[in-house]
Short mmCIF file of C-alpha atoms in Angstrom, two decimals:
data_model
loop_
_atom_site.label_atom_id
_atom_site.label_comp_id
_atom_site.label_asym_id
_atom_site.label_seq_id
_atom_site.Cartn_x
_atom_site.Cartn_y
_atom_site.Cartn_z
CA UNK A 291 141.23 27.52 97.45
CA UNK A 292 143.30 30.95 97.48
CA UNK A 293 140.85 32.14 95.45
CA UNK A 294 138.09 31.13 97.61
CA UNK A 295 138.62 32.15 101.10
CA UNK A 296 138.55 35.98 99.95
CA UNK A 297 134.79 34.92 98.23
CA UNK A 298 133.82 33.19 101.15
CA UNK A 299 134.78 35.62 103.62
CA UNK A 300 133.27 38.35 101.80
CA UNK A 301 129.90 36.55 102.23
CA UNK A 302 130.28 36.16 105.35
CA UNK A 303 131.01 39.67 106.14
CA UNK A 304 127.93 40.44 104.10
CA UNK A 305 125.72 38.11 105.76
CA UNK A 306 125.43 38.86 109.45
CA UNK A 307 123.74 42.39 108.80
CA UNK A 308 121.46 40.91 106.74
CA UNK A 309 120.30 38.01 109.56
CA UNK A 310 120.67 41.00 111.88
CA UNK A 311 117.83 42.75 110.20
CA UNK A 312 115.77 39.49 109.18
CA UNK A 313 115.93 39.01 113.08
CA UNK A 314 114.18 42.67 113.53
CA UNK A 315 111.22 40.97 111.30
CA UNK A 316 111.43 37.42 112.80
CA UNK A 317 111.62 38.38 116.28
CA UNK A 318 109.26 41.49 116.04
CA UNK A 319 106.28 40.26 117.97
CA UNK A 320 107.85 38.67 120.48
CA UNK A 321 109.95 41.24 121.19
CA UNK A 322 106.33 43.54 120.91
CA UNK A 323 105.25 40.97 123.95
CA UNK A 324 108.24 41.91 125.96
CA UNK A 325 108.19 45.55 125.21
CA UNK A 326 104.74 45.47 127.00
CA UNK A 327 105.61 43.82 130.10
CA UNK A 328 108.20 45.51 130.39
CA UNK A 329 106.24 48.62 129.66
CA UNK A 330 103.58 47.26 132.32
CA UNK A 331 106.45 47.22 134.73
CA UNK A 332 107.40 50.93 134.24
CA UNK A 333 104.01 51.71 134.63
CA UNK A 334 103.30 50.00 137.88
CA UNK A 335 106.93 51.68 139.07
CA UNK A 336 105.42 55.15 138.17
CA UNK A 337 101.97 54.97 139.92
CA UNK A 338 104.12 54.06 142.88
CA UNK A 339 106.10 56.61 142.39
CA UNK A 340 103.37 59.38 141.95
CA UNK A 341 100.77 57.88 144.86
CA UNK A 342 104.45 58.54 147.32
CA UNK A 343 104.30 62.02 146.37
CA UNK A 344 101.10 63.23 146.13
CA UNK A 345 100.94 61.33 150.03
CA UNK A 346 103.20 62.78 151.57
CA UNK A 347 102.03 66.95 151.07
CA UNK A 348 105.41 68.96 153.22
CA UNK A 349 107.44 66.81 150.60
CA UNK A 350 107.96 67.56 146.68
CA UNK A 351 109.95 65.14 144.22
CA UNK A 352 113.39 65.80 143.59
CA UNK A 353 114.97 66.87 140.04
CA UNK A 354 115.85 63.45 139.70
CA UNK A 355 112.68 62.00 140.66
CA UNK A 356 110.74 64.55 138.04
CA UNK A 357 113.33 63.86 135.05
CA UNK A 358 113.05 60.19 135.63
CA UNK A 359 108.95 60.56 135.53
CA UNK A 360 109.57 62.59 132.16
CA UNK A 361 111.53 60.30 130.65
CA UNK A 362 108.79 57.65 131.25
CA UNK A 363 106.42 59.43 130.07
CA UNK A 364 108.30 60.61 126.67
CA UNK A 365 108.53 56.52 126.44
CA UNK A 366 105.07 56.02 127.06
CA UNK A 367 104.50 57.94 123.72
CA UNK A 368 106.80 56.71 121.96
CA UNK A 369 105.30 52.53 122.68
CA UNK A 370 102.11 54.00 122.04
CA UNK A 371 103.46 55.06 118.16
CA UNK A 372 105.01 51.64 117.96
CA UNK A 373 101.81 50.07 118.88
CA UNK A 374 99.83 52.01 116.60
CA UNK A 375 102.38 51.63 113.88
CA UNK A 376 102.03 47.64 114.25
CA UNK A 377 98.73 47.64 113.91
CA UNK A 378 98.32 49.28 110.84
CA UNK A 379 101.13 47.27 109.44
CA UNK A 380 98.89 44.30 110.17
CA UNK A 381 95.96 45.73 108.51
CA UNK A 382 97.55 45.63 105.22
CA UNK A 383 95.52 42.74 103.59
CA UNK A 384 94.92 40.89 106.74
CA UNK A 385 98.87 40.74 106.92
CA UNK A 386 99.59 38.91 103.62
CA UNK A 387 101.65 42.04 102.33
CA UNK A 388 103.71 43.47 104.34
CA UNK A 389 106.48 45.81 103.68
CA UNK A 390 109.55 44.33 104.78
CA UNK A 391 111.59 47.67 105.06
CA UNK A 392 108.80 49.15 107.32
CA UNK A 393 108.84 45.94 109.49
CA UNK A 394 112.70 45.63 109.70
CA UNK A 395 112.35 49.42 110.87
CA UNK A 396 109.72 48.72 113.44
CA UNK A 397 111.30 45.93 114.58
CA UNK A 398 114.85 47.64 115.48
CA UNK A 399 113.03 50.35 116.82
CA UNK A 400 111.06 47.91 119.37
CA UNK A 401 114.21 46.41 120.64
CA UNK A 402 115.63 50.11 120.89
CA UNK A 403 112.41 50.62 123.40
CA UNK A 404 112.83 47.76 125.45
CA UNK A 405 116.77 48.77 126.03
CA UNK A 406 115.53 52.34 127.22
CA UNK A 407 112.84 50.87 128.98
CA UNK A 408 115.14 48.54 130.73
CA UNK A 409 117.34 51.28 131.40
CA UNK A 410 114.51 53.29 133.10
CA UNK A 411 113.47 50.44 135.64
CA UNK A 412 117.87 49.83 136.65
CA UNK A 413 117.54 53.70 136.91
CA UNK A 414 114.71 53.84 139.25
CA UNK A 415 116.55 51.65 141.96
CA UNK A 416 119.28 54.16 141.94
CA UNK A 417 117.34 56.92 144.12
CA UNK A 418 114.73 54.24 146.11
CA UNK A 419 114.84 56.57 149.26
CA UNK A 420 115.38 59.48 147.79
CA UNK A 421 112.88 60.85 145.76
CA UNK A 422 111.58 63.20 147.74
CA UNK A 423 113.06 66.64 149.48
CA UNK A 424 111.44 69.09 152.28
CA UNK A 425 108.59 71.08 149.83
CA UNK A 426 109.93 74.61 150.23
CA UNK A 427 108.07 76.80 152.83
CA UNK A 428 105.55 79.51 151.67
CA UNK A 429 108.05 82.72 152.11
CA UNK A 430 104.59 84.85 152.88
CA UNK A 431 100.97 83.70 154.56
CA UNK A 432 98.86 86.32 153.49
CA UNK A 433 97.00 88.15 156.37
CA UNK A 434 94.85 89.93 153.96
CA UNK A 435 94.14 92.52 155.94
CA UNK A 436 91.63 95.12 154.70
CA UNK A 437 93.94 98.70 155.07
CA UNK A 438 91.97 101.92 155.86
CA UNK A 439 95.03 103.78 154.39
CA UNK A 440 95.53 106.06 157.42
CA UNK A 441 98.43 108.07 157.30
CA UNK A 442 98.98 106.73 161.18
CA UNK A 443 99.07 103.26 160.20
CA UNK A 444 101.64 103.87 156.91
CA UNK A 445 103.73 106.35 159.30
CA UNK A 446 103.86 103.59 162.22
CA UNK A 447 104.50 100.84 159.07
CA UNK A 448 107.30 103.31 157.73
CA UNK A 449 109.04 103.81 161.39
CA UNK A 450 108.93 99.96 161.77
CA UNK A 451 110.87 99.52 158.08
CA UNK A 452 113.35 101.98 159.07
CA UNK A 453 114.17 99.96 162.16
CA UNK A 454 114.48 96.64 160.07
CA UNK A 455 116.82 98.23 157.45
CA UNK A 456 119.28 99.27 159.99
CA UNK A 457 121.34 95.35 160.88
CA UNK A 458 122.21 95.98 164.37
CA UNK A 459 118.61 96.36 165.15
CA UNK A 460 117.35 92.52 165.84
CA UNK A 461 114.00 93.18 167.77
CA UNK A 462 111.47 95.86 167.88
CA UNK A 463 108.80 96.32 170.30
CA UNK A 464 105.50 97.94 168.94
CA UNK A 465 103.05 99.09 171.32
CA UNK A 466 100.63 100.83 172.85
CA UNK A 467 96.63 100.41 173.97
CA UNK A 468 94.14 97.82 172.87
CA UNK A 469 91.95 98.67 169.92
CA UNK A 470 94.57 101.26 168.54
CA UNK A 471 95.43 99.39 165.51
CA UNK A 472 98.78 97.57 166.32
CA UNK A 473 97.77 94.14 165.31
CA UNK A 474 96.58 95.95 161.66
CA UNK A 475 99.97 97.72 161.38
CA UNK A 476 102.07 93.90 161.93
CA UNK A 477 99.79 92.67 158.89
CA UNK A 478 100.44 95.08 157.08
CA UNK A 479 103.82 94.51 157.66
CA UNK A 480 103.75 90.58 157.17
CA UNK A 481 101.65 91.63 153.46
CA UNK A 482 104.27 94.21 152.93
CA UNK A 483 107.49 91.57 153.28
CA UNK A 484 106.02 89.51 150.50
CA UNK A 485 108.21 90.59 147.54
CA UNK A 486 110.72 91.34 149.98
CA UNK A 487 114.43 89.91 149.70
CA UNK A 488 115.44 90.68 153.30
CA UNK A 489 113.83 87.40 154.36
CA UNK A 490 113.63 83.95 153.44
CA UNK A 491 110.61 82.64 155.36
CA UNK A 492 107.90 85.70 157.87
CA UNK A 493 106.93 83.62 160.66
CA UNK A 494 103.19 84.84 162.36
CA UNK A 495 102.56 83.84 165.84
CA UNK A 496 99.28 85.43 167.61
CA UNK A 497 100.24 84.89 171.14
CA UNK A 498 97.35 86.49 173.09
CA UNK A 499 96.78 86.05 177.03
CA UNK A 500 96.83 82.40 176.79
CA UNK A 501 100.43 82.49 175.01
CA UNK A 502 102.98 80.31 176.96
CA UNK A 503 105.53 78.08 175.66
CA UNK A 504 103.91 75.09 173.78
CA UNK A 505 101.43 77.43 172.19
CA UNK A 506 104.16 79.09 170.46
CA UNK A 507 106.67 77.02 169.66
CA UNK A 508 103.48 74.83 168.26
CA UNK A 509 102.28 77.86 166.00
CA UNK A 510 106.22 78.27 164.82
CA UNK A 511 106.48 74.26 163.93
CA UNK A 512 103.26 73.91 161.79
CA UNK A 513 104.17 77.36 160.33
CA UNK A 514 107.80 75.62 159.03
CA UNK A 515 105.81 72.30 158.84
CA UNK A 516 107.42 70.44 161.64
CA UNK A 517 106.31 67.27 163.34
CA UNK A 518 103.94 69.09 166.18
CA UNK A 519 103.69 65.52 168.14
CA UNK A 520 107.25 65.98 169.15
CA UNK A 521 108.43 66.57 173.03
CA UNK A 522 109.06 70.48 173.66
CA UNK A 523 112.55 69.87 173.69
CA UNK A 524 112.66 67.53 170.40
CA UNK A 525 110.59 70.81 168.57
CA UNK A 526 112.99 73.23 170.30
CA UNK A 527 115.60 71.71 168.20
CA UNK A 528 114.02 70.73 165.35
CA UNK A 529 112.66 74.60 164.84
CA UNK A 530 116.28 75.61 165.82
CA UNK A 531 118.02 73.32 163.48
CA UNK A 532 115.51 74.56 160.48
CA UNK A 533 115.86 78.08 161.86
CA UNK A 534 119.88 78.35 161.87
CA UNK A 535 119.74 78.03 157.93
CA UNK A 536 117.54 80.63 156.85
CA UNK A 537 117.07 84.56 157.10
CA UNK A 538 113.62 85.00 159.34
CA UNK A 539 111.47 87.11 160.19
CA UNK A 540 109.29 86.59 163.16
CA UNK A 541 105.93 88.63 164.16
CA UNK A 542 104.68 87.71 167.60
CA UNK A 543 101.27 89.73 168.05
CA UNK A 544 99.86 90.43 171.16
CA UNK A 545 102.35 89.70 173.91
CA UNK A 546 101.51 89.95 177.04
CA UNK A 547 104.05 88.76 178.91
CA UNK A 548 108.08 87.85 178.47
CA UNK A 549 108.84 85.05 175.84
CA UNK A 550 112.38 83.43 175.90
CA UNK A 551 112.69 83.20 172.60
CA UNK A 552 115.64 80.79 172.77
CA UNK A 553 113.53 78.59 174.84
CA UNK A 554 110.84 78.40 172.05
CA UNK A 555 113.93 77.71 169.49
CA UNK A 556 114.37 80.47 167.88
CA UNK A 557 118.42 80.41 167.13
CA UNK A 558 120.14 83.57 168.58
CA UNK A 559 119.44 87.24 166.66
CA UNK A 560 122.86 88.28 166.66
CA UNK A 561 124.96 85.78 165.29
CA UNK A 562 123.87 86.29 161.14
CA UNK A 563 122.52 88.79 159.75
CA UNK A 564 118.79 88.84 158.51
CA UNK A 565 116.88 87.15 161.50
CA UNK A 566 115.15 89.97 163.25
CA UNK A 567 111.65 89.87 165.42
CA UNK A 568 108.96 92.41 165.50
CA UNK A 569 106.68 92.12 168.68
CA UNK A 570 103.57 93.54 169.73
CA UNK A 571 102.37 94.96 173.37
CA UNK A 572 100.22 96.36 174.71
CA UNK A 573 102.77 97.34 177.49
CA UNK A 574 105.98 98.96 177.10
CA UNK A 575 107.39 96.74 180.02
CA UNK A 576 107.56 93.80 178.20
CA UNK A 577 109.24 95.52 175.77
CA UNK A 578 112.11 95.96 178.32
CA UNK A 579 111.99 92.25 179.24
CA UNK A 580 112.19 91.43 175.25
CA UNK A 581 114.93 93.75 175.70
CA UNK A 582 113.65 95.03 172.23
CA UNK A 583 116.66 97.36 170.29
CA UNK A 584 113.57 99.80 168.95
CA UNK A 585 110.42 100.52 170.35
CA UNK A 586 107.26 102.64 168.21
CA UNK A 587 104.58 103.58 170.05
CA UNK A 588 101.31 103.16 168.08
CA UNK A 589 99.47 106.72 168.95
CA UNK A 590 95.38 107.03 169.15
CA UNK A 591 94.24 108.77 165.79
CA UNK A 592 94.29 112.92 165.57
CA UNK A 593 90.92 114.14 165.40
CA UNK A 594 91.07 114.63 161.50
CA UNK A 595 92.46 111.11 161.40
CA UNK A 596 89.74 110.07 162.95
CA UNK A 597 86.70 111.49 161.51
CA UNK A 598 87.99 110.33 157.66
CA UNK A 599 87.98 106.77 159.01
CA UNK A 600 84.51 107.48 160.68
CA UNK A 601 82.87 108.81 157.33
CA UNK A 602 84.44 105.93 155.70
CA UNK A 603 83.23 103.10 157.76
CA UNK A 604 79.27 105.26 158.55
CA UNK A 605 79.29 106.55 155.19
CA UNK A 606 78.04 110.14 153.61
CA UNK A 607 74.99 109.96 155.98
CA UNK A 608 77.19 111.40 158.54
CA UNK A 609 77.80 114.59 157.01
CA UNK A 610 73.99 114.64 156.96
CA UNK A 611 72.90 118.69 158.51
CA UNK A 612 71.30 116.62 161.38
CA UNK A 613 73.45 114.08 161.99
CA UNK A 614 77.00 115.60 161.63
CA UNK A 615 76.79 117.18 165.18
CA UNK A 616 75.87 113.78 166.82
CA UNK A 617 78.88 112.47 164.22
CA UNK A 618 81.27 114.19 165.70
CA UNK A 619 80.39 113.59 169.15
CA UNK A 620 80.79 109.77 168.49
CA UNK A 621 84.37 110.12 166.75
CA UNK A 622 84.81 112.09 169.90
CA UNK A 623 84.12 109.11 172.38
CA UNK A 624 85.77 106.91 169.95
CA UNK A 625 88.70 108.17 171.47
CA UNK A 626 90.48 107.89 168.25
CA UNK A 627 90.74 104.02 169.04
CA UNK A 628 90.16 102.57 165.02
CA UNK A 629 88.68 99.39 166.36
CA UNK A 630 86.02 101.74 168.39
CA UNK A 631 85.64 103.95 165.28
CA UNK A 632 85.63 100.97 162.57
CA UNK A 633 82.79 99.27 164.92
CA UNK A 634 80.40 101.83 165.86
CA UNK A 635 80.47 103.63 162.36
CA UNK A 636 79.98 100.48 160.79
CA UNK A 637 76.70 99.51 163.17
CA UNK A 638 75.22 103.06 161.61
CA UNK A 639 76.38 102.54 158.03
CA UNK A 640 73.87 104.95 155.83
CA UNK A 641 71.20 104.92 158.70
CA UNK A 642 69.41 108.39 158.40
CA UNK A 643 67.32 107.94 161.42
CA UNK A 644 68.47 110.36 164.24
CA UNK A 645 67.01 108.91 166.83
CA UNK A 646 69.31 105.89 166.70
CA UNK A 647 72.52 107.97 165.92
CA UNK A 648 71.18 110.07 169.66
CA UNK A 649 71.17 106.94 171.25
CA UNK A 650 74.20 105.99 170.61
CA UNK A 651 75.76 109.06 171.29
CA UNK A 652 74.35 108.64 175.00
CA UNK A 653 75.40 104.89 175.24
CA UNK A 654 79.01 105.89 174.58
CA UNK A 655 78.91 108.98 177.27
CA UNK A 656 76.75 106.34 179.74
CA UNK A 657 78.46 102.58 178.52
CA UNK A 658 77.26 100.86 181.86
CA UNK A 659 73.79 101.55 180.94
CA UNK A 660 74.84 100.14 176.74
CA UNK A 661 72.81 98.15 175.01
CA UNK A 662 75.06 98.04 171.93
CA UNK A 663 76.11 94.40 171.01
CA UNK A 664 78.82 95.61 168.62
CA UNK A 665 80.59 97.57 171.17
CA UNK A 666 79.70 94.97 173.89
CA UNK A 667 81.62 92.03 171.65
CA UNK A 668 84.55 93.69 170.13
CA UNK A 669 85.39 96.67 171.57
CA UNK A 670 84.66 96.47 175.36
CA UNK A 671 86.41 93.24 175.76
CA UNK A 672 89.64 94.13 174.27
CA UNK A 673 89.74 97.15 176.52
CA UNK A 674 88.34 95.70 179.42
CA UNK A 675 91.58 92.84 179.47
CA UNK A 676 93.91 95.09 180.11
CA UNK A 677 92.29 96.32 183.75
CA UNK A 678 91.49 92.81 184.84
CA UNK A 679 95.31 91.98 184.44
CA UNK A 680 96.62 94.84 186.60
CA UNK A 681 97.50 94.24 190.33
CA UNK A 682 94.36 95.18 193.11
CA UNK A 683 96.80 98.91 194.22
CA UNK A 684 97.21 99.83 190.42
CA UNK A 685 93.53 98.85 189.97
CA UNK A 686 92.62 101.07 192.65
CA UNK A 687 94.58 104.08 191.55
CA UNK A 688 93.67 103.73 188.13
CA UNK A 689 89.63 104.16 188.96
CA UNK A 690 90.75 106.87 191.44
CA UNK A 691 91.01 108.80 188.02
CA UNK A 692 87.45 108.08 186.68
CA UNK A 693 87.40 110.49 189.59
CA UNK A 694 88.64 113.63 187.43
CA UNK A 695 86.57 115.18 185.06
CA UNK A 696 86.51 114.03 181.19
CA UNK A 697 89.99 115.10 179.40
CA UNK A 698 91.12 116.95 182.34
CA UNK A 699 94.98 116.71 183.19
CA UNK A 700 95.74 114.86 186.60
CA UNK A 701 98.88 116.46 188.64
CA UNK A 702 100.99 113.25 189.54
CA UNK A 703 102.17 114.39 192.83
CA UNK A 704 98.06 115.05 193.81
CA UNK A 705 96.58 111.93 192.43
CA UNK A 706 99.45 110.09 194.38
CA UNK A 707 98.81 111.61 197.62
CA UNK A 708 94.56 111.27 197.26
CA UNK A 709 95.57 107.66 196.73
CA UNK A 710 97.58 107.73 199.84
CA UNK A 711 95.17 109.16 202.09
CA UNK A 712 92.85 106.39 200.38
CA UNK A 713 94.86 103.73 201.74
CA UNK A 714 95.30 102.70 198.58
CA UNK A 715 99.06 102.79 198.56
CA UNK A 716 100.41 99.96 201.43
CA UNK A 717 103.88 99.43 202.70
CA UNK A 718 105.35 103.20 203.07
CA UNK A 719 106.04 104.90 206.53
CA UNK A 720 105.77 108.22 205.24
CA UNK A 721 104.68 110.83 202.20
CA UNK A 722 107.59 110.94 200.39
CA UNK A 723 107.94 107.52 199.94
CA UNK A 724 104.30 107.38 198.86
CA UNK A 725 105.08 109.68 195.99
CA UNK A 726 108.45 107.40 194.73
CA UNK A 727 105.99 104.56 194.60
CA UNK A 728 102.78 105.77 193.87
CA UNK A 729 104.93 107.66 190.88
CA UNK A 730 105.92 103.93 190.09
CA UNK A 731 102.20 103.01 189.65
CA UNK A 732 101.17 106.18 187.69
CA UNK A 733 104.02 105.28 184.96
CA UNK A 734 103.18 101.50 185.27
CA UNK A 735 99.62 102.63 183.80
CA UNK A 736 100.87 104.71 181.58
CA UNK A 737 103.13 101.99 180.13
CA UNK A 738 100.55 99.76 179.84
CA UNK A 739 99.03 102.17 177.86
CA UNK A 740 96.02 103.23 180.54
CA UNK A 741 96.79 106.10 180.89
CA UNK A 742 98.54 109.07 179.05
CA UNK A 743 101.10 111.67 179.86
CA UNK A 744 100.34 115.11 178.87
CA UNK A 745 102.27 117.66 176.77
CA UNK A 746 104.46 119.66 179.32
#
């Protein structure tokens, strides 16, 4: 017997990896049946999983989420070798001769499968809930705008950059009248930011007459993808709390009146660096209200200015021998306004007929008697707003100019006292206070960019 138990347990140590790997061929197919439920489980566990994403479009999947999704799909190939592998093995005279090595090899291989596979689905409970995150914000929307390249625009542009570089400067006010190309200059400034490390996320609100509130804080919560169904007060936090976390830049176009920002949301300017606001007017008083750090007046185009962007919008037919005079008296009633110039020279594009570049001419000098639908729709309106706004004395005053011939200079201290002896100045007892607030009214107009203070 001592000489034996070595023998025997020398088998014995011999024989369980050899059942182990007859149990790889024995067990093969059912263990072939279970890798394809359990495969059938994955798969139902990834549609799932992909359908909850695709739903849900201001979230993304997390890292985890994605490498759990590749390592299914890595598996995926891998069951789809073993399948292919088994069938071929079975093809081998209808099954009768098989080769045991290759099926011992498959079979261990299966059973590896299923343990990864069963891994998988005990990993995929492990972040239910948290496969998705807050799909990071666009940093840039694109306004696209078509740039003239005027030296204006790109000097305004470059003022406005200055500003921004300099960290104590939060908000800047750009303004000046309608149609003089403020709106182009902010998206040119919104285009410019794209590549730009300064800021995380460029917020663009157009706020226009109709601005209040709700209008803007809506515009700012689908911009960072916010819930807009949300009380004012639930979106003035929500916009605050996403806010207070990143560098900003906002661009509020067209302001006509005050905006408390920190009523909208917006967190406060001056506790971190790199949130800043750039606002446009077409009065410098809300500037002051914004109590705006920098303020760049956008200035009507020089006459040189404004002829290149006339040729380039009409085209070479301007420069025509019999056109060129009536040319320049347009640009000249343009008022070196681009929207004015943009419009009319593109109604005459490459028209040679003189008769309808005369007519035009004379609509522009005469506009009450205009029949041009161009200037009617785009141009007149966007001037016309900022009269109908103005109180019934400044109103009053301002028409008292039309009174003046074309491009003449107005004395302050006459204009005020016509206006006086008018009646069109109330509540003073005598002419000096007249002049204090007619004064007052004169440089109300001229900050609402009506009028236009001459060179002394």
């Amino acid at each position: 017997m001592e000489c034996i138990e070595p023998v025997l347990a020398i088998v014995k140590s011999g024989w369980g990896p050899i059942c182990r790997q007859l149990d790889y061929i024995i067990n093969l197919e059912k263990n072939l049946e279970d890798l394809n439920k359990q495969k059938e489980n994955l798969d139902a566990k990834m549609v799932d999983l992909k359908e909850k994403i695709t739903r849900d479009i201001s979230k993304v999947a997390t890292r985890e989420c994605n490498q759990w999704l590749d390592y299914v799909k890595d598996i995926e190939q891998q069951v789809s070798v073993i399948q292919e592998k088994y069938k071929v093995d079975e093809k081998c005279l209808a099954g009768w001769c098989p080769n045991v090595c290759s099926k011992m090899k498959l079979g261990k291989r299966v059973e590896e499968i299923i343990k990864q596979i069963t891994d998988l689905n005990n990993k995929r409970s492990t972040f239910e809930g948290r496969e998705l995150t807050d799909a990071p914000l666009e940093k840039v929307q694109p306004q696209n705008v078509e740039s003239n390249s005027l030296a204006a625009t790109e000097r305004t542009l470059k003022e406005i950059l200055m500003f921004m570089e300099d960290d104590d400067t939060k908000m800047i006010g750009v303004w000046g009248m309608g149609g003089v190309g403020k709106t182009t200059t902010m998206k040119l400034l919104n285009d410019r930011l794209e590549g730009s490390p300064a800021f995380e996320i460029v917020i663009w609100v157009t706020v226009s007459k109709a601005g209040n509130r709700r209008n803007v804080q809506n515009a700012i919560a689908e911009r960072l993808e916010l819930i807009k169904s949300e009380s004012d007060d639930q979106r003035k936090a929500r916009i605050c709390k996403t806010l207070r976390r990143k560098k900003f830049l906002l661009l509020l176009d067209d302001v006509w009146e005050m905006i408390d920002l920190s009523d909208v949301g917006i967190p406060p300017l001056n506790q971190v660096d790199g949130r800043k606001v750039v606002l446009t007017t077409r009065s410098l008083k809300v500037c002051r209200q914004m109590k705006t750090n920098k303020d760049v007046k956008v200035e009507t185009l020089s006459e040189d200015e404004a002829w290149n962007l006339f040729i380039k919008s009409a085209g070479d037919v301007a420069m025509t021998s019999d056109i060129k005079q009536l040319a320049e008296g347009i640009v000249k009633e343009c008022g070196g306004l681009p929207l004015a110039i943009n419009v009319v020279g593109s109604s005459l594009r490459n028209n040679g007929d003189v008769v309808v570049w005369r007519n035009t001419l004379r609509e522009l000098q005469l506009p009450t008697t205009s029949e041009n639908e161009d200037m009617e729709e785009q141009v007149f309106p966007c001037l016309r707003s900022s009269y109908v706004l103005l109180q019934d004395c400044k109103k009053k005053l301002f028409l008292y100019c039309s009174l003046y011939p074309e491009d003449s200079e107005i004395l302050i201290t006459e204009l005020v006292e016509y206006c006086w002896l008018e009646g069109y100045i109330h509540g003073v007892g005598s002419i000096e206070v007249a002049r204090e607030k007619g004064h007052s009214v004169v440089m109300n107009l001229v900050d609402a960019s009506l009028l236009e203070t001459c060179a002394k």
